[in-house]
Tab-separated table of C-alpha atoms in Angstrom:
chain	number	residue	atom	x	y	z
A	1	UNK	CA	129.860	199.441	93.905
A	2	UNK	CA	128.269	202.062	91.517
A	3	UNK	CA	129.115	199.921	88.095
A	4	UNK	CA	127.619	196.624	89.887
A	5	UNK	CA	124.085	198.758	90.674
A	6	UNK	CA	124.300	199.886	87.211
A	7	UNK	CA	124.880	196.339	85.742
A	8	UNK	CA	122.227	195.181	88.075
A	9	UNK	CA	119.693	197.739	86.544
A	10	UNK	CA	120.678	196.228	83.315
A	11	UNK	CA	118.049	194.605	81.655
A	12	UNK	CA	118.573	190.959	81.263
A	13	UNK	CA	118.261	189.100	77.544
A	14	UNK	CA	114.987	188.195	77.487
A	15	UNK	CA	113.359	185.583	74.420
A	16	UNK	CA	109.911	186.972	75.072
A	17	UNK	CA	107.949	184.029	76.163
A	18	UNK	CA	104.894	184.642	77.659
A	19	UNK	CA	103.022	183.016	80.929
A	20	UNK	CA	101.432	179.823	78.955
A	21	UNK	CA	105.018	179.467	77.200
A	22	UNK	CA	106.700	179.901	80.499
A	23	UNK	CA	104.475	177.372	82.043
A	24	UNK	CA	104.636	175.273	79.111
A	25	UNK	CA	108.178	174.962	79.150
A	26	UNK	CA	109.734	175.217	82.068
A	27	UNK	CA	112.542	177.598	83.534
A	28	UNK	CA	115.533	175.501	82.077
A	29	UNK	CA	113.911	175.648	78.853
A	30	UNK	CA	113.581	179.430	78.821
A	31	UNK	CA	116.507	180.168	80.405
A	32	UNK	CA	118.805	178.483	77.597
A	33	UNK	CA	116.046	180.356	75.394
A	34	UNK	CA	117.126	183.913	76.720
A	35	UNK	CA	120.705	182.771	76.583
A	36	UNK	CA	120.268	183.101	72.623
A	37	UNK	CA	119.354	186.053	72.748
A	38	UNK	CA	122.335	187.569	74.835
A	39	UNK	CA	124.683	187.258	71.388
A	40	UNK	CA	125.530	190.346	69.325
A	41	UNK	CA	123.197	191.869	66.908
A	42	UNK	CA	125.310	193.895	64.375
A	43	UNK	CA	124.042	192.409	61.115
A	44	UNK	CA	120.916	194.012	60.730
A	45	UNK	CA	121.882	196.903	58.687
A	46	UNK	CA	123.872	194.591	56.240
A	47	UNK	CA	121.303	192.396	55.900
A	48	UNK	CA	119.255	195.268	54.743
A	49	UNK	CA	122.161	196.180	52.580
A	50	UNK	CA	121.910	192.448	50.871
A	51	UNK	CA	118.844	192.435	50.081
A	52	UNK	CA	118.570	195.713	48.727
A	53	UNK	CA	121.653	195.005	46.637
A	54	UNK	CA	119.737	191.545	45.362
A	55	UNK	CA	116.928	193.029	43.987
A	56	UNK	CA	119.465	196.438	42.242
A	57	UNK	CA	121.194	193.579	40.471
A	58	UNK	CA	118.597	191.603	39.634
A	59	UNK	CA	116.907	194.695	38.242
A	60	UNK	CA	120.298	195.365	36.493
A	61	UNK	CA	120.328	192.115	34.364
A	62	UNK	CA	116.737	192.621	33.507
A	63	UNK	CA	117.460	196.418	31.980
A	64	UNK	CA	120.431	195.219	30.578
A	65	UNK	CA	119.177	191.747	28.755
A	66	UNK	CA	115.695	193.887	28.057
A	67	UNK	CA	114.314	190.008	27.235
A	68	UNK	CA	110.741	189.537	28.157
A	69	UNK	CA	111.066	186.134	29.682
A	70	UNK	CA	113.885	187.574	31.714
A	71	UNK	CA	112.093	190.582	32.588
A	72	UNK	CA	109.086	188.754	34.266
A	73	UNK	CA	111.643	186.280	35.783
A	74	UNK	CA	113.380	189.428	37.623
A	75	UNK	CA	110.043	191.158	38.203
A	76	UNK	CA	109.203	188.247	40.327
A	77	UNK	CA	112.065	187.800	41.920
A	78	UNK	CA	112.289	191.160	42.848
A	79	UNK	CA	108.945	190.788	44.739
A	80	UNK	CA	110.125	187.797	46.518
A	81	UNK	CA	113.247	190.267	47.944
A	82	UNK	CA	110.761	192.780	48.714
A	83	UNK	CA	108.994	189.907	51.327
A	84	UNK	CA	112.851	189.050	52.511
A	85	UNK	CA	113.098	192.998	53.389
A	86	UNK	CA	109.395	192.606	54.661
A	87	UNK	CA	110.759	190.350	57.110
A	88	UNK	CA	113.613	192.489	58.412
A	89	UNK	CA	111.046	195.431	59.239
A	90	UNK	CA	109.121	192.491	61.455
A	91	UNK	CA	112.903	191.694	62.905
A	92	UNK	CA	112.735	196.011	63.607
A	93	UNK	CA	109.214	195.568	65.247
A	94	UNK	CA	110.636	192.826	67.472
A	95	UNK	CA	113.941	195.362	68.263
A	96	UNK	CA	116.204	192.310	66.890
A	97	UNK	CA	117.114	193.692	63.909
A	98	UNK	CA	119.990	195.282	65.678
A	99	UNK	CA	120.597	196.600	69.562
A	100	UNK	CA	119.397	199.604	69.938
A	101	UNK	CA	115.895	200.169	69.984
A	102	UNK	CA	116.178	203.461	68.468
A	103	UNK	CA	118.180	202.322	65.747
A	104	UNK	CA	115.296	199.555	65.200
A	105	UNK	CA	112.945	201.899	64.857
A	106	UNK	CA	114.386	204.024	62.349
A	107	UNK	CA	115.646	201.549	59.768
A	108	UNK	CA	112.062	200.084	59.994
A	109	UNK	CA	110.552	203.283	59.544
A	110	UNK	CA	112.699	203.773	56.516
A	111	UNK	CA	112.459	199.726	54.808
A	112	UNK	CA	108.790	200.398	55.275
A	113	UNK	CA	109.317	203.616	53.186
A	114	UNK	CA	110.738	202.258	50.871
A	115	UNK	CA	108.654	199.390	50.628
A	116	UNK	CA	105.593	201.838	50.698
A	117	UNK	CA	103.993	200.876	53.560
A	118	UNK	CA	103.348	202.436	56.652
A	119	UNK	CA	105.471	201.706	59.864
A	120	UNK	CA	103.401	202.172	63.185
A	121	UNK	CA	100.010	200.452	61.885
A	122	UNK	CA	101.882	197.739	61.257
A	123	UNK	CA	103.783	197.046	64.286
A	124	UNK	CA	100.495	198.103	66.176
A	125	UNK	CA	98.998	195.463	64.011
A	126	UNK	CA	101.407	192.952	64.355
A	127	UNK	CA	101.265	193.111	68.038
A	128	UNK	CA	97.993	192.676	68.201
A	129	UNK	CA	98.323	189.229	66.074
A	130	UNK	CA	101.184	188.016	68.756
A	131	UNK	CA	98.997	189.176	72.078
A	132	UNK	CA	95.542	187.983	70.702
A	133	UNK	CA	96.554	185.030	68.186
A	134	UNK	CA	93.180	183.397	67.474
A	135	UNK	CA	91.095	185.726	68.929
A	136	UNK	CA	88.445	188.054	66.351
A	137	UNK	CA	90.669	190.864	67.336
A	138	UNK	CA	93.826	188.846	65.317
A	139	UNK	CA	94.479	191.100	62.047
A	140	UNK	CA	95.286	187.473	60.745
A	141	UNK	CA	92.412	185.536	61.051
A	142	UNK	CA	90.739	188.334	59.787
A	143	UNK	CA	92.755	188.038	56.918
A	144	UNK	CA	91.438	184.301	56.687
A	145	UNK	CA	88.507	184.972	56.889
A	146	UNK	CA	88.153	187.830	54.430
A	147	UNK	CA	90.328	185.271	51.788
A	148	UNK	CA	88.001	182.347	52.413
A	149	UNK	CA	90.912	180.814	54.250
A	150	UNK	CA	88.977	179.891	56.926
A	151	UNK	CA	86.791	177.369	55.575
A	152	UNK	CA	87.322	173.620	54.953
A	153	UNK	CA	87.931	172.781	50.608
A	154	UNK	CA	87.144	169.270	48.868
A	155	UNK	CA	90.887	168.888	48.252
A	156	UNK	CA	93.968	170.944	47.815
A	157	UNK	CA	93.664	171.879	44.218
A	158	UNK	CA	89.686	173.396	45.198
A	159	UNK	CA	91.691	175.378	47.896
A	160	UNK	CA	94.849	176.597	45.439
A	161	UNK	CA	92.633	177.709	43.120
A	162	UNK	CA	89.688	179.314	45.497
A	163	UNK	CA	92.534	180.720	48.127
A	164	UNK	CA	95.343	180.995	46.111
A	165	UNK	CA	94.918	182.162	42.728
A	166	UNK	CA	91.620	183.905	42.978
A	167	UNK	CA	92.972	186.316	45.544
A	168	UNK	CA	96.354	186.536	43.338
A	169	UNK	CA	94.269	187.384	40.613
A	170	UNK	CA	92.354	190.596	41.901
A	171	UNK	CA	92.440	191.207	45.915
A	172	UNK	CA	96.057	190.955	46.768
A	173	UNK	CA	97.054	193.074	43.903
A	174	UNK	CA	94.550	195.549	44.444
A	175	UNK	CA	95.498	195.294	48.605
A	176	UNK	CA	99.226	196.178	47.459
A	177	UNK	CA	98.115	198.967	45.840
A	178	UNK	CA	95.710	200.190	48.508
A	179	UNK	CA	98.611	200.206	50.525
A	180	UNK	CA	100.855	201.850	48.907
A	181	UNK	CA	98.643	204.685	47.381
A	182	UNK	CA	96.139	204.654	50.188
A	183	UNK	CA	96.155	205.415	53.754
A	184	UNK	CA	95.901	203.047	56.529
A	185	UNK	CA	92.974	203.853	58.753
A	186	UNK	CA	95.217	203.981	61.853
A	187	UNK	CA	98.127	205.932	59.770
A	188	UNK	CA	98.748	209.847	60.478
A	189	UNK	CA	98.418	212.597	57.821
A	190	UNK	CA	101.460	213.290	58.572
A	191	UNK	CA	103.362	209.883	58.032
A	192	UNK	CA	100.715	209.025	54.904
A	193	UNK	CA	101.916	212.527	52.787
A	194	UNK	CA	105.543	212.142	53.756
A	195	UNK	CA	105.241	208.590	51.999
A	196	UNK	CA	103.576	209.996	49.065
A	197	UNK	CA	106.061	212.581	48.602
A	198	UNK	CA	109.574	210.590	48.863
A	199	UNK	CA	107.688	208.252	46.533
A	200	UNK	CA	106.418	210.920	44.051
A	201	UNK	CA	110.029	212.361	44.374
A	202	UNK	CA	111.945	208.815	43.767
A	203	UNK	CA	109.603	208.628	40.614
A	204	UNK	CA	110.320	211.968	39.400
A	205	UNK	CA	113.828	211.701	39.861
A	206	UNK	CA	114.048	207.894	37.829
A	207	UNK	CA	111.707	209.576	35.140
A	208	UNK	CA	114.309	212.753	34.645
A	209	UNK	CA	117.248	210.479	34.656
A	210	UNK	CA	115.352	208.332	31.866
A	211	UNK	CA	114.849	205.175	34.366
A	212	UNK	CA	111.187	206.000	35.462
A	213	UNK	CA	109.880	202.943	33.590
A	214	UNK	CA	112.541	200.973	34.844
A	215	UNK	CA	111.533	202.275	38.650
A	216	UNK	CA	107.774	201.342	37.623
A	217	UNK	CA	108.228	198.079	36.306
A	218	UNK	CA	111.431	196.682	38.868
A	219	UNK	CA	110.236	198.173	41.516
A	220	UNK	CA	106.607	199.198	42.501
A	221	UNK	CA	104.904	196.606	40.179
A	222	UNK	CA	106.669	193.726	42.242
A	223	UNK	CA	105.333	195.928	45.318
A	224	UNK	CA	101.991	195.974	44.116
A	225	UNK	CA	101.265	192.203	42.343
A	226	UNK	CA	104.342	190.252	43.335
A	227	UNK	CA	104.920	190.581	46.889
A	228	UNK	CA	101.312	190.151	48.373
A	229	UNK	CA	100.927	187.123	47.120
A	230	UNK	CA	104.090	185.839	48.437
A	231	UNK	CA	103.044	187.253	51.799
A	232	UNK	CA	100.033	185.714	51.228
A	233	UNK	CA	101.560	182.162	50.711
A	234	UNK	CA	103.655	182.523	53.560
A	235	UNK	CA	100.872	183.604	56.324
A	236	UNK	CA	98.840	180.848	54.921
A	237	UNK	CA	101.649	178.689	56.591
A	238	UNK	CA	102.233	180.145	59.481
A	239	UNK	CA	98.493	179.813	61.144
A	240	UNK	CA	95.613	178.564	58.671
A	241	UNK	CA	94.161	175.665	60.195
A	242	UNK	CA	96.211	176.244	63.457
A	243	UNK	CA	94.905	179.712	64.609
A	244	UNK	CA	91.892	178.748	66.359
A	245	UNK	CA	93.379	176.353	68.860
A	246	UNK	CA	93.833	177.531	72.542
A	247	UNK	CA	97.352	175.687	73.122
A	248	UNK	CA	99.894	177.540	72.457
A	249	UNK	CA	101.924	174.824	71.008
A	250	UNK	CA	99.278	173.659	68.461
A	251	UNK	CA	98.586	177.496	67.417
A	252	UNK	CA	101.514	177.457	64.962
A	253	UNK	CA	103.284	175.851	61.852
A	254	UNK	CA	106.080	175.279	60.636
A	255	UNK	CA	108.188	174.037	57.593
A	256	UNK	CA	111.337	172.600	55.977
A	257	UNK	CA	111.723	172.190	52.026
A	258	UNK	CA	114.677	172.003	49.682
A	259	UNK	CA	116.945	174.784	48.796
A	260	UNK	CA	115.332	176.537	46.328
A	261	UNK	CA	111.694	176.908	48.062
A	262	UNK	CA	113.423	177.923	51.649
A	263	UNK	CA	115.467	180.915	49.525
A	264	UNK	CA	112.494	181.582	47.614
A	265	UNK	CA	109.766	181.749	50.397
A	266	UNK	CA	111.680	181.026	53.648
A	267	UNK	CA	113.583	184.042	53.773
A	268	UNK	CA	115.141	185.027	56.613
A	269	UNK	CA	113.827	181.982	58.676
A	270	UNK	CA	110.986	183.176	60.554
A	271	UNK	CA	108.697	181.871	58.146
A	272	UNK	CA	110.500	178.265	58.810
A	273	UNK	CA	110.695	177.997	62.456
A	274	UNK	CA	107.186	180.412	63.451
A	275	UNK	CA	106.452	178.139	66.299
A	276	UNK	CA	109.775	178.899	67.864
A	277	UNK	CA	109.309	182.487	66.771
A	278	UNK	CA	105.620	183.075	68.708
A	279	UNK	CA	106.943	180.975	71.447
A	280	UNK	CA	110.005	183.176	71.586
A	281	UNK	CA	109.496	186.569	69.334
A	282	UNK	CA	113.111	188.362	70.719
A	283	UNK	CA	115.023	185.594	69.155
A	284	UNK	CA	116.703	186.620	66.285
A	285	UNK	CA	116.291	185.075	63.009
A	286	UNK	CA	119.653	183.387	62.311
A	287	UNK	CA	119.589	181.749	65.739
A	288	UNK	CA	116.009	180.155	65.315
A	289	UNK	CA	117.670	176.824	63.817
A	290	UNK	CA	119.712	176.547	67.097
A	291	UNK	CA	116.697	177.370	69.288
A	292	UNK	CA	115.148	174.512	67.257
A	293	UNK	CA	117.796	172.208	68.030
A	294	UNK	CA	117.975	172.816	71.142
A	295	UNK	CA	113.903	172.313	71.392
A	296	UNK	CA	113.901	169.053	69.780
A	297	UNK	CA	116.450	167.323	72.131
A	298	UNK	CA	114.950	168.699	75.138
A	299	UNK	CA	111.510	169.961	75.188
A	300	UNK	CA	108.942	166.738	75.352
A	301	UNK	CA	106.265	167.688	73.269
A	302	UNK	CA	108.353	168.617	70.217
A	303	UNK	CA	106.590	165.884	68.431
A	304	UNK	CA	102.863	167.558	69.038
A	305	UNK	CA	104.123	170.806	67.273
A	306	UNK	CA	103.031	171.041	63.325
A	307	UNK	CA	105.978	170.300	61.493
A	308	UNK	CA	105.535	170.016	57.544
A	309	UNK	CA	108.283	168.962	54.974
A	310	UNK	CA	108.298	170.442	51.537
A	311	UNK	CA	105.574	173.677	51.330
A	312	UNK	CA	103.491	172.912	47.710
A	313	UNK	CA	104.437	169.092	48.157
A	314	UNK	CA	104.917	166.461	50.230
A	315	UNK	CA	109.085	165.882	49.231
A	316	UNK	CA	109.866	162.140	48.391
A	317	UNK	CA	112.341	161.737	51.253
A	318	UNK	CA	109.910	162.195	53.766
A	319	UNK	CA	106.854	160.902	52.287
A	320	UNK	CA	105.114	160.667	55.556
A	321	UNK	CA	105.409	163.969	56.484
A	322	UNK	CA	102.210	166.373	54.930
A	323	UNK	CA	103.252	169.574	53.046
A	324	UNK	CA	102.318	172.852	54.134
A	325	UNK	CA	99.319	172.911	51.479
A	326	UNK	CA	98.603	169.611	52.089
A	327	UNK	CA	98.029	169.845	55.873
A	328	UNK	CA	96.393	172.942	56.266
A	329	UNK	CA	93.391	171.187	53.695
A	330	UNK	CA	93.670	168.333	56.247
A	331	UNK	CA	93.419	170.772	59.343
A	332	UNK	CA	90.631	172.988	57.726
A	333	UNK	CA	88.395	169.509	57.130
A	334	UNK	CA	89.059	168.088	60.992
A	335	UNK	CA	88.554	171.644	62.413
A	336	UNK	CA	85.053	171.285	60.521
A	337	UNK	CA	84.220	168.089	62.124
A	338	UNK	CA	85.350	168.959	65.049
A	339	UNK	CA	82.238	171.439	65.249
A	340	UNK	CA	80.104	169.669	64.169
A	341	UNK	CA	76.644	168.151	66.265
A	342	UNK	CA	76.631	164.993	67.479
A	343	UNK	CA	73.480	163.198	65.987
């Protein structure tokens, strides 16, 4: 009798959905949506460990070859690694990086170190994006709006070049290195000098060991150039042109390319399936394709949700499906009409 009270005080596997998602899907829906997240969650530290190993090597070849082609090749795809380990701190905020919620919250705490960011604003942060999505409290459309994200373009190459590469040019970089020199207005004294002093230690250390170059150029300059921008390219997917709709199931994109551009900027998967992941934010990355399945044989409106093919371009074997770019220039132009006076 006392170890069935204790399993019934158990919490049950829960997917996270809230009341308009509940309502929206229905209880069989959600139920074989918390059934997903029942299964074991031991990979978390290893896929910290892969990721970290991806960018050592990759910073090993470029040492070793010393070419400068090469080197700017690795630089940037060291920053893209730094966004895939980005993306396991957001599985920590979620506690589905592993089990134990303590265990979450310390490997985040210490992948945001590294990553030189702090921990707590940005799960405060990020919690306010899921909770008030759309709203002028959402740390995302403020993001929009501050980018000129917001606004409708005359075409896509007005809005690659005004969005895109303006903001790569000047206010992501200098964001990344706000961030990681600065201090977040909501971070402690505390937590902001402890970050500045592992990361002036790291740098002494690689400069006494003759590497401190190496650490500069493999390491924090893909932190401070690279990586923004590929943040930025990926939460222009996720919402622009979406995030001011009040259904939940037009709020959201998301995306399927070829090989290359889902390693490159779908790391991890959440950028891929974010419908399923705002629907459902306590499913864990590697079973969002399944929860997709599952969606798009059951769930009627699966059709209605923004589904893109190919992110820069539309890919030739589905011609008729827009590319990420492509639709959010659509979206931007019929969100304009949209509020605009009848004459």
């Amino acid at each position: 009798m006392i170890i069935a009270a204790r399993e019934s005080t158990q919490r049950r596997p829960s997917a996270g959905a809230s009341g308009p998602v509940r309502r929206a899907f229905g209880p069989d829906l959600i139920a074989r949506m918390d059934a997903l997240c029942a299964r074991g969650r031991n990979e978390g530290p290893l896929d910290l460990a892969r990721d970290y190993f991806a960018a050592a090597a990759t910073a090993t070849v470029g040492i070793v070859v010393g070419h400068p082609i090469l080197t700017l090749v690795c630089v940037v795809y060291i920053g893209i690694r730094q966004r895939h380990l980005s993306n396991l701190t957001h599985e920590a905020i979620h506690t589905k990086l592993t089990r134990s919620r303590r265990a979450n919250t310390i490997l985040g705490h210490l992948n945001c170190l590294a990553l030189g960011e702090p921990f707590t604003p940005y799960r405060r942060s990020h919690r306010i994006h899921h909770a008030k999505l759309g709203s002028p409290e959402d740390p995302m459309l403020r993001s929009y709006i501050s980018r000129r994200a917001h606004a409708p373009w005359p075409d896509k190459r007005a809005f690659v070049i005004q969005v895109i590469l303006r903001n790569a040019l000047w206010q992501l970089p200098k964001y990344g290195l706000l961030t990681l020199a600065g201090k977040a207005g909501d971070e402690s004294w505390k937590a902001a000098t402890t970050r500045w002093a592992v990361w002036t230690a790291v740098a002494a250390a690689a400069t006494m060991i003759g590497h401190g170059v190496d650490f500069a150029l493999y390491w924090a300059l893909p932190l401070i150039v690279v990586r923004p921008i590929v943040t930025w390219l990926t939460d222009l997917g996720n919402h622009a042109g979406l995030i001011h709709n009040a259904d939940v199931i037009w709020q959201t994109r998301g995306w399927n390319s070829h090989a290359l551009t889902r390693h490159l900027l779908g790391g991890h998967n959440d950028d891929m399936f974010h419908p399923i992941h705002h629907w459902f934010p306590n499913i864990g990355w590697r079973e969002l394709p399944e929860a997709a399945a599952i969606l798009r044989e059951n769930y009627p409106r699966w059709h209605d949700v923004p589904w893109c093919s190919g992110f820069f371009f539309r890919r030739r074997a589905t011609p008729h499906i827009p590319s990420v770019l492509d639709d959010i220039v659509t979206r931007l132009h019929h969100q304009l009409a949209d509020h605009q006076p009848n004459t």
